[in-house]
Coordinates of C-alpha atoms in Angstrom, one line a residue:
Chain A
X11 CA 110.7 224.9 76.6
X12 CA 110.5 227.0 79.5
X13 CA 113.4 229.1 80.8
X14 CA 113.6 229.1 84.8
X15 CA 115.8 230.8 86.8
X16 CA 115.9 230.5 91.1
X17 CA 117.4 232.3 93.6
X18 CA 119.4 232.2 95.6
X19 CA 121.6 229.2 93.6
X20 CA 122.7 228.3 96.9
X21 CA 123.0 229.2 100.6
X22 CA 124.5 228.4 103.8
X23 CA 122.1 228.8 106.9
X24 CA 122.2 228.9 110.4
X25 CA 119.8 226.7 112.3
X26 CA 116.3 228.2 113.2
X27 CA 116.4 230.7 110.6
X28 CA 114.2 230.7 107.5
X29 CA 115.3 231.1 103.9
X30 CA 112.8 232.2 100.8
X31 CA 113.2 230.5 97.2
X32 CA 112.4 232.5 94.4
X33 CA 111.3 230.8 91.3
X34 CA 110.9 233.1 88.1
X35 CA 109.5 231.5 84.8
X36 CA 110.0 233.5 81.5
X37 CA 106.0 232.8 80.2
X38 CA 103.0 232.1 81.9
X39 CA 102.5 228.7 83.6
X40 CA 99.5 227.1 85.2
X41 CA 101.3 224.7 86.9
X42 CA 104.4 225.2 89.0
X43 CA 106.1 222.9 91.6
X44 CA 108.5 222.6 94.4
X45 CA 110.7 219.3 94.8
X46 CA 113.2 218.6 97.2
X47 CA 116.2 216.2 96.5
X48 CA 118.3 215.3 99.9
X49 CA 122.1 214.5 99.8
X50 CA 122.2 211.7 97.7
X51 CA 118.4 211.0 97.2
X52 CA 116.1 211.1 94.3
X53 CA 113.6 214.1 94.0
X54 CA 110.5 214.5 96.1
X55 CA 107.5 216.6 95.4
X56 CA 106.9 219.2 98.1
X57 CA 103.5 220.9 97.1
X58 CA 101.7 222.1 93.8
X59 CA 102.1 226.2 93.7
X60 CA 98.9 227.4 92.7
X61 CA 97.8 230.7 91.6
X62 CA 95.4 232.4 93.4
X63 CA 95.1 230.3 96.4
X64 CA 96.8 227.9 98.4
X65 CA 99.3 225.6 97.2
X66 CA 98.6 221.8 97.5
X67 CA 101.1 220.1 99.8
X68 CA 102.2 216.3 100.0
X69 CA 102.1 213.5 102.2
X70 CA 104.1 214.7 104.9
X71 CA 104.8 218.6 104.2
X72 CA 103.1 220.9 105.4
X73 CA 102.5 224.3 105.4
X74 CA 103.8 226.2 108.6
X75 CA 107.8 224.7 107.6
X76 CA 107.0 225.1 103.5
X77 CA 104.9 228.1 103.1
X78 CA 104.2 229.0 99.3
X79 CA 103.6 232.0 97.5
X80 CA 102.1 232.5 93.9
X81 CA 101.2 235.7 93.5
X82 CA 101.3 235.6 89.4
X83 CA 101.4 233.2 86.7
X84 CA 105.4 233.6 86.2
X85 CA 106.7 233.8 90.0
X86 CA 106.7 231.1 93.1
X87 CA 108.1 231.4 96.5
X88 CA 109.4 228.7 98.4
X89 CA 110.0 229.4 102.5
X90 CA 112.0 226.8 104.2
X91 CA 111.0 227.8 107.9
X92 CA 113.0 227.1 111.0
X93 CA 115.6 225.2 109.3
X94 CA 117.5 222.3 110.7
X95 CA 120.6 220.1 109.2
X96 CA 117.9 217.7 108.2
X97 CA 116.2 220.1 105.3
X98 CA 120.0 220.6 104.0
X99 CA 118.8 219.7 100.1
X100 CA 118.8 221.3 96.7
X101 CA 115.4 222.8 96.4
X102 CA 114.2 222.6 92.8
X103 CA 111.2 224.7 91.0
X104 CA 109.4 222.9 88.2
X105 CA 106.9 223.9 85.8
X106 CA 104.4 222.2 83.3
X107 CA 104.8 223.2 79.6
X108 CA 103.8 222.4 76.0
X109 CA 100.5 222.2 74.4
X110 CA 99.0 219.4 77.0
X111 CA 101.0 220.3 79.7
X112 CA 102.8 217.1 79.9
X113 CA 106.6 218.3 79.3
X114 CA 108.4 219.3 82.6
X115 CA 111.6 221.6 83.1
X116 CA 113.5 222.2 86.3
X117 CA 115.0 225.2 87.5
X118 CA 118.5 224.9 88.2
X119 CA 118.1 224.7 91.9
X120 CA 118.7 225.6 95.1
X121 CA 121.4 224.2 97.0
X122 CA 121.3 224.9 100.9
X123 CA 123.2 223.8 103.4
X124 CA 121.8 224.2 107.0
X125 CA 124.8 223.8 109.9
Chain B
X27 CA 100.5 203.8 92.9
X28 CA 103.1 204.9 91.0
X29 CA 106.5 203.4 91.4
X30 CA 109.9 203.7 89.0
X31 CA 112.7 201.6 90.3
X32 CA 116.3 202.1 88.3
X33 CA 117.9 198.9 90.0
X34 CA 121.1 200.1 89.2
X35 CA 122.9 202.3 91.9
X36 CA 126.1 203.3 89.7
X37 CA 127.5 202.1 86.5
X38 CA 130.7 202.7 85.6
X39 CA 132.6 202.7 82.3
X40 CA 135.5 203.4 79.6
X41 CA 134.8 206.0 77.2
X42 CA 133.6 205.1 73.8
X43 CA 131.7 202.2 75.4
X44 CA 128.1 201.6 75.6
X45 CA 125.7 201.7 78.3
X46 CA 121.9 201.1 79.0
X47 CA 120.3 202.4 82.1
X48 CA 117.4 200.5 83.0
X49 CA 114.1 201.7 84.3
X50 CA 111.1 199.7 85.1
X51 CA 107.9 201.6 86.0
X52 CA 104.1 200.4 87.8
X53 CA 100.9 202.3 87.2
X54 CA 97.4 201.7 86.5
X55 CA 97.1 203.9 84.6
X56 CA 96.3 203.9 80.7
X57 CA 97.8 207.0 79.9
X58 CA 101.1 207.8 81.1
X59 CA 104.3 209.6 80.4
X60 CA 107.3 208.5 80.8
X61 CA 110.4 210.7 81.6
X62 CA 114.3 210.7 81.3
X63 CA 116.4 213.4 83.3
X64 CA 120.1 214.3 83.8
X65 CA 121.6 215.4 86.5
X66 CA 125.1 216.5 86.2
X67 CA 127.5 217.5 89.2
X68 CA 126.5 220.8 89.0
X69 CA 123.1 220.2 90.0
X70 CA 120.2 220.9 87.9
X71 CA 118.1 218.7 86.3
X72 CA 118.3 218.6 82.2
X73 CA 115.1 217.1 80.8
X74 CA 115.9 214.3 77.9
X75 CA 113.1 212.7 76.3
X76 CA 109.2 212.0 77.3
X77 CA 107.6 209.6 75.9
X78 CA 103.6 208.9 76.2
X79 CA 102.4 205.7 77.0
X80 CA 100.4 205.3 73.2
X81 CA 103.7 205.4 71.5
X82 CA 106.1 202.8 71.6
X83 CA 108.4 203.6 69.2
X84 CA 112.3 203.5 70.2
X85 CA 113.3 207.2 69.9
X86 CA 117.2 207.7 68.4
X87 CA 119.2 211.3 69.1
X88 CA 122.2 211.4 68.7
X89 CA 124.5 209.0 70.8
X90 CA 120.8 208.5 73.2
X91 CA 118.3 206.0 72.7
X92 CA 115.3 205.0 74.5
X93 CA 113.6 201.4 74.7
X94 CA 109.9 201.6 75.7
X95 CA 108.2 198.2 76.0
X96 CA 104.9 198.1 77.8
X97 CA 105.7 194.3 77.7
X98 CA 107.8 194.6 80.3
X99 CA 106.9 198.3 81.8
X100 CA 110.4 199.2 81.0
X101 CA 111.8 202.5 79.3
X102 CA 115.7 201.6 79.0
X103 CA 118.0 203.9 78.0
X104 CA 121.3 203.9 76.2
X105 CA 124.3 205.9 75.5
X106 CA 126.5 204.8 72.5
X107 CA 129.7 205.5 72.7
X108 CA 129.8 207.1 75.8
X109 CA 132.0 210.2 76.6
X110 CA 133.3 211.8 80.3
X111 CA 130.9 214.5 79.4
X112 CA 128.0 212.2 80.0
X113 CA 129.5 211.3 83.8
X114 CA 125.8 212.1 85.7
X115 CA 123.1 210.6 88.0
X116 CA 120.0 209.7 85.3
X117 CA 116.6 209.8 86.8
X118 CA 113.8 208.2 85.4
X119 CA 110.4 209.9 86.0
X120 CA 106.3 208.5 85.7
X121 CA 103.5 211.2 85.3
X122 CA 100.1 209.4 85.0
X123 CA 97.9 211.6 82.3
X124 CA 95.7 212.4 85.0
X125 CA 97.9 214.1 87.3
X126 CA 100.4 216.7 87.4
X127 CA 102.9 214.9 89.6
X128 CA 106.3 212.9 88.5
X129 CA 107.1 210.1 90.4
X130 CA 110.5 209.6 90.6
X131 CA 113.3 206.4 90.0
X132 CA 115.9 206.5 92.8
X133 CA 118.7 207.2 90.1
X134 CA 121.7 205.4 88.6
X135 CA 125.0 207.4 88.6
X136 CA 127.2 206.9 85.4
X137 CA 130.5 207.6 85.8
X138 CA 132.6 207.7 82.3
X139 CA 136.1 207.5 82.7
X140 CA 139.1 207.4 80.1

């Protein structure tokens, strides 16, 4: 399985600033993803980090208040812009492993708390 | 569309008693996998079992074991003899085989108590 680590593990923000995530992954990945899980709530998927290009964002995020970075096939930024109490979640990197790509790890998370 | 419902909100028990966590799932889809995750207080998500939608045999480790019957779309799970250690929200998870996305269950919280 792979190992994933984030930073920072958790924060505490004023509103209308911005924070970056950093995912790091300990072997190369094609596929990494950012979820959000809100007080309480189950997980939803953010956007698909992709290398080399723009990440793939979900039905309603977009790219101005989530802006992603993939630079290499181990590393993911995650920019939560502007924040407001309502994006106080743990922010979760995820990656696809094993030989069809169909086992998926977590990163421990990122827990951040917007007053 | 891909929906997971875990009807159960919170569960609790007395240690050394049993437990199943149920998990119904709708897709489509042919091939799909199927996920368990644990959540304890401290917040990250520990991956438990996958299971692919072409094999429905029950899977045993340890104190876990996981029910899949595509009868039913269901992929229950239970804790034998449960302990305070295994006090955690439990998320069941749907990936169809031809996408890269993990559709979540809403999650039951166990709570094990002496």
């Amino acid at each position: 399985s792979a190992v994933i680590s984030q930073k920072p593990s958790r924060d505490i923000c004023q509103r209308g600033t911005s924070l970056t995530i950093q995912c790091q992954v300990d072997s190369q990945v094609t596929m990494m993803f950012w979820y959000r899980q809100q007080p309480g709530q189950s997980l939803t998927l953010i956007a698909t980090a992709n290398q080399g290009s723009e990440a793939t964002y979900e039905s309603g995020f977009v790219i101005d208040k989530f802006p992603i970075s993939r630079p290499n096939l181990t590393f993911s930024t995650l920019t939560v812009s502007n924040m407001s109490p309502e994006d106080s979640s743990i922010y979760l990197c995820s990656v696809c492993s094993g030989s069809s790509y169909n086992e998926q790890f977590f990163g421990p998370g990122t827990r951040l708390t917007v007053l | 569309a891909q929906k997971v419902t875990q009807a159960q909100t919170e569960i609790s028990v007395v240690e050394k008693e049993d437990v199943t966590l149920d998990c119904v799932y709708e897709t489509r889809d042919t091939t799909y996998y199927l996920f368990w995750y644990k959540q304890p207080p401290s917040g990250e998500l520990v991956f438990l079992i996958r299971r692919n939608s072409f094999d429905e045999q029950n899977e045993i480790s340890g104190r876990y074991s996981w029910n899949f019957q595509k009868s039913t779309s269901s992929f229950n799970f239970t804790i034998t003899a449960s302990q305070v250690v295994d006090s955690a929200v439990y998320f069941c998870a749907l990936k169809p085989g031809t996408a890269s996305k993990l559709t979540f269950g809403t999650g039951t919280r166990l709570q094990v108590t002496l």
